Amino acid sequence: MSADIIDGKAFAAEVRTRVAEHVRRLTDEHGIVPGLAVVLVGEDPASQVYVRSKNKQTVEAGMNSYEHKLPADTSETDLLALIRQLNEDPAVHGILVQLPLPDHMNSDIVINAISPAKDVDGFHISNVGLLGTGQKSMVPCTPLGCLMLLRDRLGSLSGLNAVVLGRSNIVGKPMAQLLLGDSCTVTIAHSRTKDVQAVCRGADILVAAVGRPQMVTKDWVKPGATVIDVGINRIDAGEGKTRLVGDCDFDSCAEVAGAITPVPGGVGPMTIACLLANTVTACCRANGLAEPDDLTA
């Protein structure tokens, strides 16, 4: 193995420390406490774990955490009513509706009911449009975390060739927009890309976000490239056990990459850290205060 390991867990801890410092400043100088409201509908086990973790880290950063747990048979009308209530609450600066929602709800309608200024997930169509046109927006947390890791590793990204493997609305497309914003030359590769392996091999920065376990091997990676593995896949480890792997075959890719994120411990911890960062940014914007330049794109 020759690649440097990008420690997302340690970097996320640094981001949370920065968040806590900004929260203290807001509280001490302005008497404002950022507030994050998380809405969970139903009892999806993974979602429950995520929500507990978000609540814990929100409180640890000195922010107010507002949890709203609704039964799975809650009507879409009632959920939208709750979102309107949170939109109007000045103590709430960020709103996150945990996905996936039950089948009887339309996720697009629900997400777009959130005030764009409080949309700390960055999924509202207005924020998507603002990001795509290079304007100030709320930035999706996972791509923002990837960008922070890349800037920390490489400094300026200007002029580098970046390939984003995957075209989802949650990661692939916003990741490409953020890299364009940092003056990379960006290619989005996907399942229909011809000779996708060769396309990826030309990248100085390779962001893998396809949701296919260990798809990317060392033959896909340019020697010395920086590889950001967004994938979180659970595979059979034998004897009735499972383990988490990324979209990259870590051991193989690490033989040629200059730096690579592991799974777990890479991009994952950055997502919640950036959610907290977005909540502070939203709070500052709501109160007409200068937003921290070390917490956003």
PDB file of C-alpha atoms in Angstrom:
ATOM      1  CA  MET A   1       0.000   0.000   0.000  1.00  0.00           C
ATOM      2  CA  SER A   2       1.407   3.386  -1.023  1.00  0.00           C
ATOM      3  CA  ALA A   3      -1.551   5.758  -0.688  1.00  0.00           C
ATOM      4  CA  ASP A   4      -1.947   8.162   2.195  1.00  0.00           C
ATOM      5  CA  ILE A   5      -5.139   7.453   4.146  1.00  0.00           C
ATOM      6  CA  ILE A   6      -7.478  10.443   4.375  1.00  0.00           C
ATOM      7  CA  ASP A   7      -8.860  10.279   7.909  1.00  0.00           C
ATOM      8  CA  GLY A   8     -12.408  11.574   7.572  1.00  0.00           C
ATOM      9  CA  LYS A   9     -13.213  10.734  11.170  1.00  0.00           C
ATOM     10  CA  ALA A  10     -10.436  12.966  12.501  1.00  0.00           C
ATOM     11  CA  PHE A  11     -11.217  15.776  10.053  1.00  0.00           C
ATOM     12  CA  ALA A  12     -14.928  15.626  10.937  1.00  0.00           C
ATOM     13  CA  ALA A  13     -13.960  16.062  14.597  1.00  0.00           C
ATOM     14  CA  GLU A  14     -12.057  19.214  13.596  1.00  0.00           C
ATOM     15  CA  VAL A  15     -15.106  20.524  11.733  1.00  0.00           C
ATOM     16  CA  ARG A  16     -17.331  19.865  14.747  1.00  0.00           C
ATOM     17  CA  THR A  17     -14.842  21.754  16.926  1.00  0.00           C
ATOM     18  CA  ARG A  18     -15.034  24.711  14.535  1.00  0.00           C
ATOM     19  CA  VAL A  19     -18.824  24.510  14.608  1.00  0.00           C
ATOM     20  CA  ALA A  20     -18.842  24.570  18.407  1.00  0.00           C
ATOM     21  CA  GLU A  21     -16.558  27.629  18.418  1.00  0.00           C
ATOM     22  CA  HIS A  22     -18.885  29.499  16.057  1.00  0.00           C
ATOM     23  CA  VAL A  23     -21.896  28.478  18.150  1.00  0.00           C
ATOM     24  CA  ARG A  24     -20.233  29.886  21.277  1.00  0.00           C
ATOM     25  CA  ARG A  25     -19.516  33.133  19.446  1.00  0.00           C
ATOM     26  CA  LEU A  26     -23.114  33.436  18.278  1.00  0.00           C
ATOM     27  CA  THR A  27     -24.377  32.768  21.783  1.00  0.00           C
ATOM     28  CA  ASP A  28     -21.903  35.018  23.614  1.00  0.00           C
ATOM     29  CA  GLU A  29     -21.938  37.957  21.202  1.00  0.00           C
ATOM     30  CA  HIS A  30     -25.495  37.876  19.890  1.00  0.00           C
ATOM     31  CA  GLY A  31     -27.523  35.741  22.299  1.00  0.00           C
ATOM     32  CA  ILE A  32     -28.443  33.371  19.464  1.00  0.00           C
ATOM     33  CA  VAL A  33     -28.413  29.578  19.680  1.00  0.00           C
ATOM     34  CA  PRO A  34     -28.608  27.759  16.314  1.00  0.00           C
ATOM     35  CA  GLY A  35     -31.427  25.216  16.224  1.00  0.00           C
ATOM     36  CA  LEU A  36     -31.772  22.073  14.113  1.00  0.00           C
ATOM     37  CA  ALA A  37     -35.088  20.263  13.723  1.00  0.00           C
ATOM     38  CA  VAL A  38     -34.994  16.651  12.539  1.00  0.00           C
ATOM     39  CA  VAL A  39     -38.203  14.929  11.440  1.00  0.00           C
ATOM     40  CA  LEU A  40     -38.382  11.132  11.393  1.00  0.00           C
ATOM     41  CA  VAL A  41     -41.442   9.378   9.995  1.00  0.00           C
ATOM     42  CA  GLY A  42     -41.734   5.682  10.796  1.00  0.00           C
ATOM     43  CA  GLU A  43     -39.314   3.282  12.420  1.00  0.00           C
ATOM     44  CA  ASP A  44     -36.693   2.484   9.795  1.00  0.00           C
ATOM     45  CA  PRO A  45     -33.798   1.100  11.888  1.00  0.00           C
ATOM     46  CA  ALA A  46     -31.020   2.810   9.933  1.00  0.00           C
ATOM     47  CA  SER A  47     -32.861   6.128  10.030  1.00  0.00           C
ATOM     48  CA  GLN A  48     -33.323   5.832  13.774  1.00  0.00           C
ATOM     49  CA  VAL A  49     -29.569   5.352  14.216  1.00  0.00           C
ATOM     50  CA  TYR A  50     -28.815   8.369  12.025  1.00  0.00           C
ATOM     51  CA  VAL A  51     -31.282  10.565  13.899  1.00  0.00           C
ATOM     52  CA  ARG A  52     -29.856   9.590  17.292  1.00  0.00           C
ATOM     53  CA  SER A  53     -26.358  10.406  16.083  1.00  0.00           C
ATOM     54  CA  LYS A  54     -27.465  13.748  14.660  1.00  0.00           C
ATOM     55  CA  ASN A  55     -29.203  14.680  17.899  1.00  0.00           C
ATOM     56  CA  LYS A  56     -26.153  13.744  19.994  1.00  0.00           C
ATOM     57  CA  GLN A  57     -23.698  15.705  17.872  1.00  0.00           C
ATOM     58  CA  THR A  58     -26.026  18.716  17.629  1.00  0.00           C
ATOM     59  CA  VAL A  59     -26.255  18.974  21.402  1.00  0.00           C
ATOM     60  CA  GLU A  60     -22.514  18.410  21.838  1.00  0.00           C
ATOM     61  CA  ALA A  61     -21.863  21.381  19.522  1.00  0.00           C
ATOM     62  CA  GLY A  62     -23.965  23.608  21.797  1.00  0.00           C
ATOM     63  CA  MET A  63     -26.946  23.867  19.468  1.00  0.00           C
ATOM     64  CA  ASN A  64     -30.596  23.259  20.154  1.00  0.00           C
ATOM     65  CA  SER A  65     -31.929  19.960  18.834  1.00  0.00           C
ATOM     66  CA  TYR A  66     -35.629  19.509  18.084  1.00  0.00           C
ATOM     67  CA  GLU A  67     -36.685  15.947  17.291  1.00  0.00           C
ATOM     68  CA  HIS A  68     -40.076  15.147  15.786  1.00  0.00           C
ATOM     69  CA  LYS A  69     -40.798  11.433  15.567  1.00  0.00           C
ATOM     70  CA  LEU A  70     -43.991  10.611  13.722  1.00  0.00           C
ATOM     71  CA  PRO A  71     -45.696   7.237  13.241  1.00  0.00           C
ATOM     72  CA  ALA A  72     -45.387   5.566   9.858  1.00  0.00           C
ATOM     73  CA  ASP A  73     -49.072   6.096   9.085  1.00  0.00           C
ATOM     74  CA  THR A  74     -48.843   9.878   9.483  1.00  0.00           C
ATOM     75  CA  SER A  75     -50.545  11.547   6.537  1.00  0.00           C
ATOM     76  CA  GLU A  76     -48.580  13.646   4.095  1.00  0.00           C
ATOM     77  CA  THR A  77     -50.902  16.538   4.955  1.00  0.00           C
ATOM     78  CA  ASP A  78     -49.944  16.342   8.623  1.00  0.00           C
ATOM     79  CA  LEU A  79     -46.241  16.156   7.791  1.00  0.00           C
ATOM     80  CA  LEU A  80     -46.527  19.235   5.572  1.00  0.00           C
ATOM     81  CA  ALA A  81     -48.338  21.047   8.386  1.00  0.00           C
ATOM     82  CA  LEU A  82     -45.433  20.292  10.721  1.00  0.00           C
ATOM     83  CA  ILE A  83     -42.943  21.576   8.156  1.00  0.00           C
ATOM     84  CA  ARG A  84     -44.911  24.830   7.825  1.00  0.00           C
ATOM     85  CA  GLN A  85     -44.792  25.185  11.608  1.00  0.00           C
ATOM     86  CA  LEU A  86     -41.011  24.679  11.626  1.00  0.00           C
ATOM     87  CA  ASN A  87     -40.582  27.106   8.718  1.00  0.00           C
ATOM     88  CA  GLU A  88     -42.262  29.795  10.808  1.00  0.00           C
ATOM     89  CA  ASP A  89     -40.395  29.060  14.050  1.00  0.00           C
ATOM     90  CA  PRO A  90     -37.533  31.586  14.507  1.00  0.00           C
ATOM     91  CA  ALA A  91     -35.745  29.230  16.927  1.00  0.00           C
ATOM     92  CA  VAL A  92     -35.353  26.663  14.138  1.00  0.00           C
ATOM     93  CA  HIS A  93     -32.617  27.531  11.646  1.00  0.00           C
ATOM     94  CA  GLY A  94     -32.272  24.152   9.962  1.00  0.00           C
ATOM     95  CA  ILE A  95     -34.845  21.514   9.031  1.00  0.00           C
ATOM     96  CA  LEU A  96     -34.010  17.974   7.988  1.00  0.00           C
ATOM     97  CA  VAL A  97     -36.621  15.392   7.015  1.00  0.00           C
ATOM     98  CA  GLN A  98     -34.988  11.984   7.284  1.00  0.00           C
ATOM     99  CA  LEU A  99     -35.238   9.902   4.124  1.00  0.00           C
ATOM    100  CA  PRO A 100     -36.573   7.496   3.031  1.00  0.00           C
ATOM    101  CA  LEU A 101     -40.179   8.430   3.739  1.00  0.00           C
ATOM    102  CA  PRO A 102     -43.042   5.907   3.805  1.00  0.00           C
ATOM    103  CA  ASP A 103     -44.370   4.911   0.394  1.00  0.00           C
ATOM    104  CA  HIS A 104     -47.561   6.952   0.699  1.00  0.00           C
ATOM    105  CA  MET A 105     -45.566  10.208   0.821  1.00  0.00           C
ATOM    106  CA  ASN A 106     -44.030  12.106  -2.092  1.00  0.00           C
ATOM    107  CA  SER A 107     -40.469  12.965  -1.100  1.00  0.00           C
ATOM    108  CA  ASP A 108     -40.163  15.765  -3.669  1.00  0.00           C
ATOM    109  CA  ILE A 109     -43.272  17.522  -2.350  1.00  0.00           C
ATOM    110  CA  VAL A 110     -42.098  17.161   1.229  1.00  0.00           C
ATOM    111  CA  ILE A 111     -38.535  18.370   0.620  1.00  0.00           C
ATOM    112  CA  ASN A 112     -39.696  21.314  -1.460  1.00  0.00           C
ATOM    113  CA  ALA A 113     -42.074  22.362   1.334  1.00  0.00           C
ATOM    114  CA  ILE A 114     -39.069  23.195   3.518  1.00  0.00           C
ATOM    115  CA  SER A 115     -38.008  26.831   3.425  1.00  0.00           C
ATOM    116  CA  PRO A 116     -34.915  26.962   1.161  1.00  0.00           C
ATOM    117  CA  ALA A 117     -33.140  29.055   3.814  1.00  0.00           C
ATOM    118  CA  LYS A 118     -33.651  26.248   6.356  1.00  0.00           C
ATOM    119  CA  ASP A 119     -32.971  23.374   3.958  1.00  0.00           C
ATOM    120  CA  VAL A 120     -29.714  22.215   5.571  1.00  0.00           C
ATOM    121  CA  ASP A 121     -29.717  19.037   3.453  1.00  0.00           C
ATOM    122  CA  GLY A 122     -29.472  21.206   0.330  1.00  0.00           C
ATOM    123  CA  PHE A 123     -32.107  19.178  -1.532  1.00  0.00           C
ATOM    124  CA  HIS A 124     -34.727  21.901  -2.184  1.00  0.00           C
ATOM    125  CA  ILE A 125     -35.071  22.652  -5.893  1.00  0.00           C
ATOM    126  CA  SER A 126     -34.186  26.313  -5.241  1.00  0.00           C
ATOM    127  CA  ASN A 127     -30.904  25.359  -3.616  1.00  0.00           C
ATOM    128  CA  VAL A 128     -30.175  22.913  -6.426  1.00  0.00           C
ATOM    129  CA  GLY A 129     -30.676  25.730  -8.936  1.00  0.00           C
ATOM    130  CA  LEU A 130     -28.608  28.219  -6.958  1.00  0.00           C
ATOM    131  CA  LEU A 131     -25.720  25.758  -6.642  1.00  0.00           C
ATOM    132  CA  GLY A 132     -25.919  24.942 -10.334  1.00  0.00           C
ATOM    133  CA  THR A 133     -25.632  28.615 -11.294  1.00  0.00           C
ATOM    134  CA  GLY A 134     -22.805  29.369  -8.875  1.00  0.00           C
ATOM    135  CA  GLN A 135     -24.879  31.399  -6.427  1.00  0.00           C
ATOM    136  CA  LYS A 136     -25.007  31.255  -2.655  1.00  0.00           C
ATOM    137  CA  SER A 137     -27.014  28.214  -1.581  1.00  0.00           C
ATOM    138  CA  MET A 138     -27.336  25.548   1.057  1.00  0.00           C
ATOM    139  CA  VAL A 139     -24.931  22.848  -0.104  1.00  0.00           C
ATOM    140  CA  PRO A 140     -25.714  19.104   0.236  1.00  0.00           C
ATOM    141  CA  CYS A 141     -23.770  17.718   3.187  1.00  0.00           C
ATOM    142  CA  THR A 142     -21.969  14.737   1.676  1.00  0.00           C
ATOM    143  CA  PRO A 143     -20.561  16.595  -1.361  1.00  0.00           C
ATOM    144  CA  LEU A 144     -19.594  19.491   0.914  1.00  0.00           C
ATOM    145  CA  GLY A 145     -17.711  17.051   3.146  1.00  0.00           C
ATOM    146  CA  CYS A 146     -15.903  15.611   0.123  1.00  0.00           C
ATOM    147  CA  LEU A 147     -14.910  19.099  -1.017  1.00  0.00           C
ATOM    148  CA  MET A 148     -13.534  19.936   2.429  1.00  0.00           C
ATOM    149  CA  LEU A 149     -11.430  16.758   2.431  1.00  0.00           C
ATOM    150  CA  LEU A 150     -10.097  17.531  -1.050  1.00  0.00           C
ATOM    151  CA  ARG A 151      -9.193  21.110  -0.183  1.00  0.00           C
ATOM    152  CA  ASP A 152      -7.445  19.942   2.974  1.00  0.00           C
ATOM    153  CA  ARG A 153      -5.470  17.341   1.057  1.00  0.00           C
ATOM    154  CA  LEU A 154      -4.659  19.243  -2.135  1.00  0.00           C
ATOM    155  CA  GLY A 155      -5.021  22.944  -1.363  1.00  0.00           C
ATOM    156  CA  SER A 156      -6.074  24.587  -4.628  1.00  0.00           C
ATOM    157  CA  LEU A 157      -8.073  22.325  -6.940  1.00  0.00           C
ATOM    158  CA  SER A 158      -7.829  24.743  -9.872  1.00  0.00           C
ATOM    159  CA  GLY A 159      -7.047  23.081 -13.194  1.00  0.00           C
ATOM    160  CA  LEU A 160      -7.198  19.510 -11.927  1.00  0.00           C
ATOM    161  CA  ASN A 161      -9.090  16.848 -13.867  1.00  0.00           C
ATOM    162  CA  ALA A 162     -11.924  15.485 -11.721  1.00  0.00           C
ATOM    163  CA  VAL A 163     -14.172  12.534 -12.496  1.00  0.00           C
ATOM    164  CA  VAL A 164     -17.369  11.986 -10.523  1.00  0.00           C
ATOM    165  CA  LEU A 165     -18.488   8.388 -10.900  1.00  0.00           C
ATOM    166  CA  GLY A 166     -22.255   8.544 -10.369  1.00  0.00           C
ATOM    167  CA  ARG A 167     -24.965  11.038 -11.314  1.00  0.00           C
ATOM    168  CA  SER A 168     -27.370  11.022  -8.381  1.00  0.00           C
ATOM    169  CA  ASN A 169     -29.117  14.203  -7.293  1.00  0.00           C
ATOM    170  CA  ILE A 170     -27.837  13.703  -3.740  1.00  0.00           C
ATOM    171  CA  VAL A 171     -24.108  13.267  -4.434  1.00  0.00           C
ATOM    172  CA  GLY A 172     -22.993  13.016  -8.058  1.00  0.00           C
ATOM    173  CA  LYS A 173     -24.525  16.142  -9.587  1.00  0.00           C
ATOM    174  CA  PRO A 174     -23.877  18.541  -6.678  1.00  0.00           C
ATOM    175  CA  MET A 175     -20.344  17.155  -6.303  1.00  0.00           C
ATOM    176  CA  ALA A 176     -19.667  18.022  -9.932  1.00  0.00           C
ATOM    177  CA  GLN A 177     -21.015  21.553  -9.403  1.00  0.00           C
ATOM    178  CA  LEU A 178     -18.785  22.083  -6.368  1.00  0.00           C
ATOM    179  CA  LEU A 179     -15.711  20.883  -8.245  1.00  0.00           C
ATOM    180  CA  LEU A 180     -16.563  23.213 -11.129  1.00  0.00           C
ATOM    181  CA  GLY A 181     -16.845  26.012  -8.588  1.00  0.00           C
ATOM    182  CA  ASP A 182     -13.265  25.270  -7.527  1.00  0.00           C
ATOM    183  CA  SER A 183     -12.169  25.453 -11.192  1.00  0.00           C
ATOM    184  CA  CYS A 184     -11.661  21.752 -11.841  1.00  0.00           C
ATOM    185  CA  THR A 185     -12.255  20.270 -15.281  1.00  0.00           C
ATOM    186  CA  VAL A 186     -15.128  17.918 -14.475  1.00  0.00           C
ATOM    187  CA  THR A 187     -16.477  14.757 -16.080  1.00  0.00           C
ATOM    188  CA  ILE A 188     -19.528  12.899 -14.765  1.00  0.00           C
ATOM    189  CA  ALA A 189     -19.235   9.197 -15.552  1.00  0.00           C
ATOM    190  CA  HIS A 190     -22.070   6.698 -15.150  1.00  0.00           C
ATOM    191  CA  SER A 191     -23.445   3.344 -16.237  1.00  0.00           C
ATOM    192  CA  ARG A 192     -23.752   4.413 -19.884  1.00  0.00           C
ATOM    193  CA  THR A 193     -20.291   5.970 -20.138  1.00  0.00           C
ATOM    194  CA  LYS A 194     -18.201   4.306 -22.852  1.00  0.00           C
ATOM    195  CA  ASP A 195     -14.934   2.857 -21.541  1.00  0.00           C
ATOM    196  CA  VAL A 196     -15.693   4.196 -18.088  1.00  0.00           C
ATOM    197  CA  GLN A 197     -12.516   2.637 -16.708  1.00  0.00           C
ATOM    198  CA  ALA A 198     -10.355   4.727 -19.050  1.00  0.00           C
ATOM    199  CA  VAL A 199     -12.324   7.868 -18.202  1.00  0.00           C
ATOM    200  CA  CYS A 200     -11.724   7.351 -14.493  1.00  0.00           C
ATOM    201  CA  ARG A 201      -8.046   6.567 -15.064  1.00  0.00           C
ATOM    202  CA  GLY A 202      -7.537  10.066 -16.462  1.00  0.00           C
ATOM    203  CA  ALA A 203      -8.637  11.745 -13.236  1.00  0.00           C
ATOM    204  CA  ASP A 204      -6.439  13.621 -10.791  1.00  0.00           C
ATOM    205  CA  ILE A 205      -9.467  13.476  -8.466  1.00  0.00           C
ATOM    206  CA  LEU A 206     -11.797  10.478  -8.567  1.00  0.00           C
ATOM    207  CA  VAL A 207     -15.028  10.621  -6.556  1.00  0.00           C
ATOM    208  CA  ALA A 208     -16.782   7.238  -6.512  1.00  0.00           C
ATOM    209  CA  ALA A 209     -20.498   7.452  -5.720  1.00  0.00           C
ATOM    210  CA  VAL A 210     -22.320   4.673  -7.557  1.00  0.00           C
ATOM    211  CA  GLY A 211     -23.457   2.366  -4.749  1.00  0.00           C
ATOM    212  CA  ARG A 212     -21.780  -0.725  -6.209  1.00  0.00           C
ATOM    213  CA  PRO A 213     -19.461  -2.493  -3.769  1.00  0.00           C
ATOM    214  CA  GLN A 214     -15.772  -2.525  -4.695  1.00  0.00           C
ATOM    215  CA  MET A 215     -16.488  -1.665  -8.321  1.00  0.00           C
ATOM    216  CA  VAL A 216     -13.408   0.525  -8.732  1.00  0.00           C
ATOM    217  CA  THR A 217     -10.069  -1.311  -8.765  1.00  0.00           C
ATOM    218  CA  LYS A 218      -6.508  -0.078  -9.219  1.00  0.00           C
ATOM    219  CA  ASP A 219      -6.838  -0.316 -13.021  1.00  0.00           C
ATOM    220  CA  TRP A 220      -9.352   2.535 -12.802  1.00  0.00           C
ATOM    221  CA  VAL A 221      -7.034   4.842 -10.853  1.00  0.00           C
ATOM    222  CA  LYS A 222      -4.360   7.178 -12.202  1.00  0.00           C
ATOM    223  CA  PRO A 223      -1.102   6.770 -10.263  1.00  0.00           C
ATOM    224  CA  GLY A 224      -0.970   9.437  -7.570  1.00  0.00           C
ATOM    225  CA  ALA A 225      -4.659  10.383  -7.887  1.00  0.00           C
ATOM    226  CA  THR A 226      -6.762  11.391  -4.905  1.00  0.00           C
ATOM    227  CA  VAL A 227      -9.690   8.982  -4.479  1.00  0.00           C
ATOM    228  CA  ILE A 228     -12.794   9.918  -2.501  1.00  0.00           C
ATOM    229  CA  ASP A 229     -14.980   6.868  -1.870  1.00  0.00           C
ATOM    230  CA  VAL A 230     -18.555   7.882  -1.044  1.00  0.00           C
ATOM    231  CA  GLY A 231     -19.975   4.361  -1.200  1.00  0.00           C
ATOM    232  CA  ILE A 232     -21.327   2.591   1.875  1.00  0.00           C
ATOM    233  CA  ASN A 233     -22.212  -0.997   1.010  1.00  0.00           C
ATOM    234  CA  ARG A 234     -22.802  -3.944   3.325  1.00  0.00           C
ATOM    235  CA  ILE A 235     -21.517  -7.256   1.972  1.00  0.00           C
ATOM    236  CA  ASP A 236     -21.362 -10.840   3.199  1.00  0.00           C
ATOM    237  CA  ALA A 237     -18.278 -11.526   5.312  1.00  0.00           C
ATOM    238  CA  GLY A 238     -19.028 -15.209   5.889  1.00  0.00           C
ATOM    239  CA  GLU A 239     -20.251 -17.097   8.951  1.00  0.00           C
ATOM    240  CA  GLY A 240     -23.431 -15.048   8.986  1.00  0.00           C
ATOM    241  CA  LYS A 241     -21.564 -11.763   9.342  1.00  0.00           C
ATOM    242  CA  THR A 242     -21.415  -8.665   7.149  1.00  0.00           C
ATOM    243  CA  ARG A 243     -18.970  -5.824   6.713  1.00  0.00           C
ATOM    244  CA  LEU A 244     -18.994  -2.333   5.222  1.00  0.00           C
ATOM    245  CA  VAL A 245     -17.083  -1.587   2.031  1.00  0.00           C
ATOM    246  CA  GLY A 246     -16.996   1.329  -0.355  1.00  0.00           C
ATOM    247  CA  ASP A 247     -17.441   1.603  -4.101  1.00  0.00           C
ATOM    248  CA  CYS A 248     -13.669   1.139  -4.379  1.00  0.00           C
ATOM    249  CA  ASP A 249     -11.671  -1.989  -3.710  1.00  0.00           C
ATOM    250  CA  PHE A 250      -9.651  -0.235  -1.026  1.00  0.00           C
ATOM    251  CA  ASP A 251      -6.559  -2.462  -0.927  1.00  0.00           C
ATOM    252  CA  SER A 252      -6.256  -2.538  -4.702  1.00  0.00           C
ATOM    253  CA  CYS A 253      -6.782   1.208  -5.239  1.00  0.00           C
ATOM    254  CA  ALA A 254      -4.426   2.100  -2.392  1.00  0.00           C
ATOM    255  CA  GLU A 255      -1.585   0.467  -4.312  1.00  0.00           C
ATOM    256  CA  VAL A 256      -1.612   3.254  -6.914  1.00  0.00           C
ATOM    257  CA  ALA A 257      -3.543   6.228  -5.504  1.00  0.00           C
ATOM    258  CA  GLY A 258      -1.745   9.126  -3.872  1.00  0.00           C
ATOM    259  CA  ALA A 259      -4.451   9.370  -1.213  1.00  0.00           C
ATOM    260  CA  ILE A 260      -7.724   7.577  -0.529  1.00  0.00           C
ATOM    261  CA  THR A 261     -10.607   7.665   1.934  1.00  0.00           C
ATOM    262  CA  PRO A 262     -11.387   4.415   3.761  1.00  0.00           C
ATOM    263  CA  VAL A 263     -14.825   2.936   4.355  1.00  0.00           C
ATOM    264  CA  PRO A 264     -15.820   3.233   7.102  1.00  0.00           C
ATOM    265  CA  GLY A 265     -14.057   6.283   8.544  1.00  0.00           C
ATOM    266  CA  GLY A 266     -13.758   8.408   5.420  1.00  0.00           C
ATOM    267  CA  VAL A 267     -16.603  10.432   3.942  1.00  0.00           C
ATOM    268  CA  GLY A 268     -19.297   9.116   6.299  1.00  0.00           C
ATOM    269  CA  PRO A 269     -18.367  11.097   9.425  1.00  0.00           C
ATOM    270  CA  MET A 270     -18.160  14.286   7.338  1.00  0.00           C
ATOM    271  CA  THR A 271     -21.848  14.186   6.434  1.00  0.00           C
ATOM    272  CA  ILE A 272     -23.177  14.921   9.927  1.00  0.00           C
ATOM    273  CA  ALA A 273     -20.342  17.381  10.594  1.00  0.00           C
ATOM    274  CA  CYS A 274     -21.397  19.317   7.490  1.00  0.00           C
ATOM    275  CA  LEU A 275     -25.047  19.168   8.556  1.00  0.00           C
ATOM    276  CA  LEU A 276     -24.043  20.995  11.741  1.00  0.00           C
ATOM    277  CA  ALA A 277     -21.943  23.415   9.695  1.00  0.00           C
ATOM    278  CA  ASN A 278     -24.903  24.140   7.405  1.00  0.00           C
ATOM    279  CA  THR A 279     -27.105  24.833  10.429  1.00  0.00           C
ATOM    280  CA  VAL A 280     -24.641  27.454  11.684  1.00  0.00           C
ATOM    281  CA  THR A 281     -24.458  28.973   8.188  1.00  0.00           C
ATOM    282  CA  ALA A 282     -28.274  29.108   7.981  1.00  0.00           C
ATOM    283  CA  CYS A 283     -28.443  30.721  11.425  1.00  0.00           C
ATOM    284  CA  CYS A 284     -25.968  33.436  10.445  1.00  0.00           C
ATOM    285  CA  ARG A 285     -27.817  34.175   7.207  1.00  0.00           C
ATOM    286  CA  ALA A 286     -31.180  34.328   8.999  1.00  0.00           C
ATOM    287  CA  ASN A 287     -29.808  36.922  11.408  1.00  0.00           C
ATOM    288  CA  GLY A 288     -27.898  39.037   8.909  1.00  0.00           C
ATOM    289  CA  LEU A 289     -24.527  38.034  10.345  1.00  0.00           C
ATOM    290  CA  ALA A 290     -21.312  37.180   8.536  1.00  0.00           C
ATOM    291  CA  GLU A 291     -21.245  33.458   7.914  1.00  0.00           C
ATOM    292  CA  PRO A 292     -18.149  31.385   8.717  1.00  0.00           C
ATOM    293  CA  ASP A 293     -16.008  31.000   5.624  1.00  0.00           C
ATOM    294  CA  ASP A 294     -14.470  27.769   6.935  1.00  0.00           C
ATOM    295  CA  LEU A 295     -17.757  25.876   7.066  1.00  0.00           C
ATOM    296  CA  THR A 296     -19.114  26.139   3.557  1.00  0.00           C
ATOM    297  CA  ALA A 297     -18.160  26.023  -0.106  1.00  0.00           C
TER     298      ALA A 297
END
